[in-house]
């Protein structure tokens, strides 16, 4: 699947919802892990560029998430990419764009840095 880099240079980014463990299967509660066995997190951010504001739901490896992310915390996004997806469930086709980042780092004074992977 093609990954398209997202330019964040002219964006203001803040946490919209505190990080949560990414759930792979809602029925079983199974937590998502990547191909390297690292636990994945979901972080919702407000992504603001001149003239447009969107809420993006990002998938981020747990070691790349600052510990002190709360609603309204300004953050930097490292390695943000977008990937188109499509699937069929119960005969209905669905599609969208998935966002993934290597790290979400707090820009607040005194913030802790994410742990190295």
Tab-separated table of C-alpha atoms in Angstrom:
chain	number	residue	atom	x	y	z
A	1	UNK	CA	0.000	0.000	0.000
A	2	UNK	CA	1.386	3.384	-0.983
A	3	UNK	CA	2.200	5.759	1.845
A	4	UNK	CA	2.070	9.474	1.098
A	5	UNK	CA	4.145	11.799	3.322
A	6	UNK	CA	2.114	14.593	4.951
A	7	UNK	CA	3.743	18.031	5.188
A	8	UNK	CA	3.275	19.450	8.681
A	9	UNK	CA	5.524	22.511	8.260
A	10	UNK	CA	2.655	25.047	8.076
A	11	UNK	CA	0.305	23.247	10.440
A	12	UNK	CA	-0.585	23.826	14.051
A	13	UNK	CA	-1.226	20.501	15.753
A	14	UNK	CA	-2.798	19.918	19.176
A	15	UNK	CA	-4.088	16.847	20.972
A	16	UNK	CA	-7.868	16.529	20.593
A	17	UNK	CA	-8.200	13.329	22.656
A	18	UNK	CA	-5.702	11.654	24.963
A	19	UNK	CA	-3.831	8.628	23.544
A	20	UNK	CA	-5.492	5.235	23.864
A	21	UNK	CA	-4.436	1.700	23.096
A	22	UNK	CA	-5.487	0.771	19.564
A	23	UNK	CA	-8.006	-2.067	19.587
A	24	UNK	CA	-7.627	-4.619	16.786
A	25	UNK	CA	-10.862	-6.512	17.485
A	26	UNK	CA	-13.678	-4.777	19.391
A	27	UNK	CA	-15.449	-8.063	20.054
A	28	UNK	CA	-12.492	-9.609	21.885
A	29	UNK	CA	-10.736	-6.448	23.057
A	30	UNK	CA	-7.502	-7.596	21.374
A	31	UNK	CA	-4.914	-4.786	21.298
A	32	UNK	CA	-3.224	-3.997	17.962
A	33	UNK	CA	0.492	-4.580	17.494
A	34	UNK	CA	2.671	-3.866	14.480
A	35	UNK	CA	4.767	-6.361	12.507
A	36	UNK	CA	7.660	-5.868	14.971
A	37	UNK	CA	5.487	-6.729	17.988
A	38	UNK	CA	5.213	-3.126	19.232
A	39	UNK	CA	1.905	-2.071	20.805
A	40	UNK	CA	0.029	0.571	18.803
A	41	UNK	CA	-1.747	3.644	20.151
A	42	UNK	CA	-4.436	5.896	18.694
A	43	UNK	CA	-4.003	9.647	19.101
A	44	UNK	CA	-6.589	12.130	17.847
A	45	UNK	CA	-5.174	15.534	16.916
A	46	UNK	CA	-6.530	18.840	15.674
A	47	UNK	CA	-4.596	19.556	12.476
A	48	UNK	CA	-4.932	23.223	11.546
A	49	UNK	CA	-3.605	24.834	8.383
A	50	UNK	CA	-4.472	28.311	7.097
A	51	UNK	CA	-8.179	28.157	6.248
A	52	UNK	CA	-8.840	24.561	7.350
A	53	UNK	CA	-9.085	22.527	10.563
A	54	UNK	CA	-9.511	18.755	10.744
A	55	UNK	CA	-9.487	16.101	13.439
A	56	UNK	CA	-7.135	13.283	12.438
A	57	UNK	CA	-6.960	9.893	14.129
A	58	UNK	CA	-3.345	8.726	14.062
A	59	UNK	CA	-1.855	5.309	14.690
A	60	UNK	CA	1.467	5.604	16.529
A	61	UNK	CA	3.783	2.975	18.072
A	62	UNK	CA	3.524	3.229	21.877
A	63	UNK	CA	7.227	4.162	22.394
A	64	UNK	CA	6.690	7.173	20.084
A	65	UNK	CA	3.939	8.737	22.214
A	66	UNK	CA	4.917	11.354	24.818
A	67	UNK	CA	3.623	10.423	28.270
A	68	UNK	CA	2.032	13.790	29.033
A	69	UNK	CA	-0.361	14.231	26.118
A	70	UNK	CA	-3.666	15.733	27.225
A	71	UNK	CA	-6.373	17.597	25.346
A	72	UNK	CA	-5.009	20.893	23.990
A	73	UNK	CA	-1.308	19.970	24.245
A	74	UNK	CA	0.618	21.343	21.238
A	75	UNK	CA	2.533	18.523	19.530
A	76	UNK	CA	4.995	17.773	16.754
A	77	UNK	CA	4.293	14.860	14.410
A	78	UNK	CA	7.287	12.873	13.180
A	79	UNK	CA	7.031	10.782	10.031
A	80	UNK	CA	3.340	11.428	9.347
A	81	UNK	CA	2.037	9.481	6.338
A	82	UNK	CA	-1.398	8.910	4.798
A	83	UNK	CA	-2.552	5.634	3.215
A	84	UNK	CA	-5.771	4.990	1.325
A	85	UNK	CA	-7.728	1.895	2.398
A	86	UNK	CA	-10.757	-0.003	1.163
A	87	UNK	CA	-12.596	-3.065	2.439
A	88	UNK	CA	-15.915	-4.831	2.176
A	89	UNK	CA	-17.976	-5.763	5.232
A	90	UNK	CA	-21.421	-7.363	5.049
A	91	UNK	CA	-21.616	-6.579	1.354
A	92	UNK	CA	-20.872	-2.875	1.787
A	93	UNK	CA	-17.706	-1.304	0.457
A	94	UNK	CA	-15.990	1.173	2.731
A	95	UNK	CA	-12.968	3.361	2.076
A	96	UNK	CA	-10.985	6.113	3.687
A	97	UNK	CA	-7.556	7.446	4.565
A	98	UNK	CA	-5.483	6.101	7.452
A	99	UNK	CA	-2.850	8.270	9.121
A	100	UNK	CA	0.254	6.916	10.839
A	101	UNK	CA	3.124	8.712	12.571
A	102	UNK	CA	6.429	7.506	13.969
A	103	UNK	CA	6.061	9.821	16.987
A	104	UNK	CA	3.771	12.393	18.591
A	105	UNK	CA	5.902	14.636	20.787
A	106	UNK	CA	4.642	17.260	23.212
A	107	UNK	CA	5.818	20.827	22.562
A	108	UNK	CA	4.698	21.952	26.043
A	109	UNK	CA	7.446	23.246	28.340
A	110	UNK	CA	8.940	20.502	30.490
A	111	UNK	CA	7.465	17.728	28.352
A	112	UNK	CA	9.012	14.287	28.419
A	113	UNK	CA	10.433	12.891	25.204
A	114	UNK	CA	9.105	9.647	23.711
A	115	UNK	CA	11.208	6.584	24.421
A	116	UNK	CA	13.428	5.255	21.646
A	117	UNK	CA	11.982	2.282	19.788
